[in-house]
CSV table of C-alpha atoms in Angstrom, one decimal:
chain,number,residue,atom,x,y,z
A,97,MET,CA,0.0,0.0,0.1
A,98,HIS,CA,2.9,2.4,0.7
A,99,ARG,CA,4.1,2.0,-2.8
A,100,LEU,CA,0.6,3.2,-4.1
A,101,ILE,CA,0.4,6.0,-1.8
A,102,GLU,CA,3.9,7.1,-2.8
A,103,GLY,CA,2.8,7.1,-6.4
A,104,LEU,CA,-0.2,9.2,-5.5
A,105,HIS,CA,2.1,11.7,-4.0
A,106,ARG,CA,4.3,11.8,-7.1
A,107,PHE,CA,1.2,12.2,-9.3
A,108,ARG,CA,0.0,15.1,-7.1
A,109,GLU,CA,3.3,16.9,-6.9
A,110,SER,CA,4.7,16.2,-10.4
A,111,VAL,CA,2.0,15.4,-12.8
A,112,PHE,CA,-1.1,17.1,-11.7
A,113,PRO,CA,0.2,20.6,-11.3
A,114,ASP,CA,1.6,20.7,-14.8
A,115,ARG,CA,-1.8,19.5,-16.5
A,116,LYS,CA,-4.2,21.1,-14.0
A,117,ALA,CA,-6.4,22.7,-16.7
A,118,PHE,CA,-6.5,19.4,-18.5
A,119,PHE,CA,-7.8,17.5,-15.5
A,120,GLU,CA,-10.1,20.2,-14.6
A,121,SER,CA,-11.7,20.0,-18.1
A,122,LEU,CA,-12.5,16.4,-17.5
A,123,ALA,CA,-15.2,17.5,-15.2
A,124,GLN,CA,-17.2,18.7,-18.2
A,125,GLY,CA,-17.7,15.1,-19.2
A,126,GLN,CA,-16.2,12.4,-21.4
A,127,ASN,CA,-16.3,11.8,-25.2
A,128,PRO,CA,-14.0,8.9,-25.9
A,129,ASP,CA,-14.0,7.5,-29.5
A,130,PHE,CA,-12.9,4.1,-28.4
A,131,LEU,CA,-14.5,1.1,-26.3
A,132,PHE,CA,-11.4,-0.9,-25.3
A,133,ILE,CA,-12.3,-4.4,-24.1
A,134,THR,CA,-9.4,-6.3,-22.6
A,135,CYS,CA,-8.4,-8.8,-20.0
A,136,CYS,CA,-8.1,-8.1,-16.2
A,137,ASP,CA,-4.4,-9.1,-16.4
A,138,SER,CA,-2.1,-6.7,-14.3
A,139,ARG,CA,0.5,-6.8,-17.1
A,140,VAL,CA,-1.9,-5.3,-19.6
A,141,GLN,CA,-2.2,-1.4,-19.2
A,142,PRO,CA,-3.8,0.1,-22.4
A,143,ASP,CA,-3.1,3.7,-21.2
A,144,VAL,CA,0.6,3.0,-21.0
A,145,VAL,CA,0.8,0.9,-24.2
A,146,LEU,CA,-1.0,3.4,-26.3
A,147,GLN,CA,0.1,6.5,-24.5
A,148,SER,CA,-3.5,7.6,-24.3
A,149,ASN,CA,-4.9,10.3,-22.0
A,150,PRO,CA,-7.6,10.2,-19.5
A,151,GLY,CA,-10.8,10.4,-21.5
A,152,ASP,CA,-9.6,8.9,-24.7
A,153,LEU,CA,-10.5,5.2,-23.9
A,154,PHE,CA,-13.6,3.8,-22.3
A,155,ILE,CA,-12.2,0.6,-20.9
A,156,LEU,CA,-14.1,-2.6,-20.2
A,157,ARG,CA,-11.9,-5.4,-18.5
A,158,ASN,CA,-12.8,-8.9,-17.4
A,159,ILE,CA,-11.1,-12.4,-17.4
A,160,GLY,CA,-10.2,-13.4,-20.8
A,161,ASN,CA,-11.6,-10.2,-22.5
A,162,LEU,CA,-15.0,-11.9,-23.2
A,163,VAL,CA,-18.2,-10.5,-24.7
A,164,PRO,CA,-21.0,-12.7,-23.8
A,165,PRO,CA,-23.8,-12.9,-26.7
A,166,HIS,CA,-26.9,-10.8,-26.4
A,167,GLY,CA,-28.9,-11.7,-23.2
A,168,ALA,CA,-26.2,-13.7,-21.6
A,169,ASP,CA,-24.4,-11.2,-19.3
A,170,ASN,CA,-26.1,-7.8,-18.4
A,171,SER,CA,-22.9,-6.1,-17.1
A,172,VAL,CA,-20.9,-6.5,-20.3
A,173,GLU,CA,-23.9,-5.6,-22.6
A,174,ALA,CA,-24.7,-2.6,-20.5
A,175,ALA,CA,-21.2,-1.2,-20.7
A,176,VAL,CA,-21.2,-1.7,-24.5
A,177,GLU,CA,-24.7,-0.2,-24.9
A,178,TYR,CA,-23.7,2.8,-22.7
A,179,SER,CA,-20.5,3.3,-24.6
A,180,ILE,CA,-22.3,3.4,-27.9
A,181,ARG,CA,-25.7,5.0,-27.3
A,182,VAL,CA,-24.6,7.6,-24.7
A,183,LEU,CA,-20.8,8.2,-25.4
A,184,GLY,CA,-21.0,7.6,-29.1
A,185,VAL,CA,-17.9,5.5,-29.4
A,186,LYS,CA,-16.9,5.0,-33.0
A,187,HIS,CA,-14.5,2.0,-32.6
A,188,ILE,CA,-14.8,-1.1,-30.3
A,189,ILE,CA,-11.4,-2.9,-29.9
A,190,VAL,CA,-11.3,-6.4,-28.4
A,191,CYS,CA,-7.7,-6.9,-27.4
A,192,GLY,CA,-6.3,-10.2,-26.2
A,193,HIS,CA,-2.8,-10.7,-24.8
A,194,SER,CA,0.1,-13.1,-24.7
A,195,TYR,CA,0.4,-15.7,-21.9
A,196,CYS,CA,-3.2,-15.0,-21.1
A,197,GLY,CA,-4.0,-17.2,-17.8
A,198,ALA,CA,-7.7,-17.3,-18.8
A,199,MET,CA,-7.1,-18.9,-22.2
A,200,GLU,CA,-4.2,-21.2,-20.6
A,201,ALA,CA,-6.8,-22.4,-18.0
A,202,PHE,CA,-9.4,-22.8,-20.7
A,203,LEU,CA,-7.3,-25.1,-22.8
A,204,ASN,CA,-6.3,-27.1,-19.5
A,205,PRO,CA,-9.6,-27.3,-17.6
A,206,GLN,CA,-8.2,-29.7,-15.0
A,207,ASN,CA,-6.5,-26.4,-13.4
A,208,LEU,CA,-9.9,-25.0,-12.7
A,209,ALA,CA,-11.2,-27.5,-10.2
A,210,MET,CA,-11.2,-24.9,-7.4
A,211,LEU,CA,-12.6,-22.0,-9.6
A,212,PRO,CA,-16.3,-22.7,-10.3
A,213,SER,CA,-17.1,-19.0,-11.0
A,214,VAL,CA,-14.3,-18.8,-13.5
A,215,VAL,CA,-15.5,-22.0,-15.3
A,216,LYS,CA,-18.9,-20.7,-15.5
A,217,TRP,CA,-17.6,-17.3,-16.9
A,218,LEU,CA,-15.4,-19.1,-19.5
A,219,GLN,CA,-18.3,-20.7,-21.1
A,220,TYR,CA,-18.5,-17.6,-23.3
A,221,ALA,CA,-15.3,-18.7,-24.9
A,222,ASP,CA,-16.8,-22.3,-25.8
A,223,SER,CA,-16.7,-21.6,-29.4
A,224,THR,CA,-13.1,-20.9,-29.3
A,225,ARG,CA,-12.6,-24.3,-27.7
A,226,GLN,CA,-14.5,-25.9,-30.6
A,227,ILE,CA,-12.6,-24.2,-33.2
A,228,MET,CA,-9.4,-25.1,-31.6
A,229,ALA,CA,-10.2,-28.7,-31.4
A,230,GLU,CA,-11.5,-29.0,-35.1
A,231,ASN,CA,-9.0,-26.8,-36.8
A,232,TYR,CA,-5.9,-26.7,-34.5
A,233,GLY,CA,-5.7,-29.8,-32.9
A,234,HIS,CA,-2.1,-30.5,-33.9
A,235,LEU,CA,-0.8,-27.4,-32.2
A,236,GLU,CA,1.0,-27.7,-28.9
A,237,GLY,CA,2.5,-25.6,-26.1
A,238,LYS,CA,3.0,-21.9,-26.6
A,239,GLU,CA,2.1,-22.2,-30.4
A,240,ARG,CA,-1.4,-23.7,-29.2
A,241,LEU,CA,-1.9,-21.0,-26.5
A,242,ASP,CA,-1.0,-18.1,-29.0
A,243,LYS,CA,-3.7,-19.5,-31.6
A,244,ALA,CA,-6.3,-19.7,-28.8
A,245,ILE,CA,-5.6,-16.2,-27.8
A,246,GLU,CA,-6.2,-15.0,-31.5
A,247,ILE,CA,-9.2,-17.2,-32.0
A,248,ASN,CA,-10.9,-16.0,-28.9
A,249,VAL,CA,-10.6,-12.4,-30.0
A,250,LEU,CA,-12.6,-13.2,-33.1
A,251,VAL,CA,-15.1,-15.2,-31.3
A,252,GLN,CA,-15.7,-12.2,-29.0
A,253,LEU,CA,-15.9,-9.9,-32.0
A,254,GLU,CA,-18.7,-12.3,-33.3
A,255,HIS,CA,-20.5,-12.0,-30.0
A,256,LEU,CA,-20.6,-8.3,-30.3
A,257,THR,CA,-22.3,-8.4,-33.5
A,258,THR,CA,-25.3,-9.9,-31.7
A,259,LEU,CA,-25.9,-6.9,-29.4
A,260,PRO,CA,-28.9,-4.8,-30.4
A,261,SER,CA,-26.7,-1.6,-29.6
A,262,VAL,CA,-24.0,-2.7,-32.1
A,263,ALA,CA,-25.6,-4.5,-35.0
A,264,PRO,CA,-27.5,-1.6,-36.6
A,265,ARG,CA,-24.7,0.7,-36.3
A,266,LEU,CA,-22.3,-1.7,-38.0
A,267,MET,CA,-25.0,-2.0,-40.9
A,268,ARG,CA,-24.9,1.8,-41.2
A,269,GLY,CA,-21.2,2.0,-41.0
A,270,GLU,CA,-21.3,4.1,-38.0
A,271,LEU,CA,-19.1,1.8,-35.8
A,272,ASP,CA,-16.0,-0.3,-36.5
A,273,LEU,CA,-14.9,-3.4,-34.8
A,274,HIS,CA,-11.2,-4.3,-34.4
A,275,GLY,CA,-9.3,-7.5,-33.0
A,276,TRP,CA,-5.9,-7.0,-31.5
A,277,VAL,CA,-3.4,-9.0,-29.7
A,278,TYR,CA,-0.9,-7.3,-27.4
A,279,ARG,CA,2.5,-9.1,-26.6
A,280,PHE,CA,3.7,-7.4,-23.3
A,281,GLU,CA,7.0,-9.4,-23.4
A,282,SER,CA,8.0,-7.7,-26.7
A,283,GLY,CA,5.8,-4.6,-26.9
A,284,ASP,CA,4.3,-5.9,-30.2
A,285,LEU,CA,0.7,-5.3,-31.0
A,286,SER,CA,-1.1,-7.1,-33.9
A,287,ALA,CA,-4.4,-6.6,-35.4
A,288,TYR,CA,-6.8,-8.9,-37.4
A,289,ASP,CA,-6.6,-8.0,-41.0
A,290,PRO,CA,-9.8,-9.2,-42.7
A,291,GLU,CA,-8.2,-8.9,-46.1
A,292,ALA,CA,-5.3,-11.2,-45.2
A,293,ASN,CA,-7.4,-13.2,-42.7
A,294,CYS,CA,-4.7,-13.3,-40.2
A,295,PHE,CA,-3.1,-11.1,-37.4
A,296,VAL,CA,-0.5,-8.7,-38.7
A,297,ASP,CA,1.5,-6.0,-37.0
A,298,VAL,CA,-1.0,-3.2,-36.4
A,299,GLU,CA,0.7,-0.6,-38.4
A,300,LYS,CA,0.4,-2.8,-41.5
A,301,ALA,CA,-3.0,-3.9,-41.1
A,302,HIS,CA,-6.0,-2.7,-43.3
A,303,LEU,CA,-8.1,-0.6,-41.0
A,304,PRO,CA,-11.7,-1.3,-42.2
A,305,SER,CA,-13.6,-3.0,-39.6
A,306,ILE,CA,-14.6,-6.6,-39.2
A,307,ARG,CA,-18.4,-6.7,-40.2
A,308,PRO,CA,-18.8,-9.5,-39.2
A,309,VAL,CA,-16.0,-12.2,-38.9
A,310,HIS,CA,-17.2,-15.6,-40.3
A,311,SER,CA,-13.8,-17.3,-40.7
A,312,THR,CA,-10.9,-18.3,-38.7
A,313,PRO,CA,-7.5,-16.8,-39.2
A,314,THR,CA,-4.5,-18.4,-40.7
A,315,ALA,CA,-1.0,-18.5,-39.1
A,316,PRO,CA,0.0,-14.9,-38.2
A,317,GLY,CA,2.1,-13.2,-40.9
């Protein structure tokens, strides 16, 4: 706790005074363009990675960066609905990450015996399990985990398209969906490129959104 309080002191003494006007402006409201859906993992810090400011990202975090389909989980759907209908976000990014504990546990369910709530939550990645079993059963170890992380991002994007707040805006071209994977050990960020049908470096990816995703990706380029 002392470490956190010391950080607060540094913020108050060194950061806030220099940007006082900016922080005061935040009291007028928020107007983010991006809903960023990512994992709870403490190693994933979107503001640090993207060097974004307070107010830039509306962030939704949960174990495994999951988006239950319409009617399955009110908390996630409510956050998505609010971000679109009230805040008017234009982009939704689902961002997985390397060495994801949720996906590793998902692939090895014997490790979840003492975590019944986690087991129940991970049911929203069941399509990921099926795709992995039917298409990538030959993979092992880290390669298997990396592929599951990518597939899971695409599955959650599909779930987004079932939400009533999302579907009509996708049809009208008012909203874009993006699938990312962040590798914290290297600082690399990859994005799903619908034209290449695989994950590529985010700076090389074609930016048009996924509307919707109906195929599984090939090996990363």
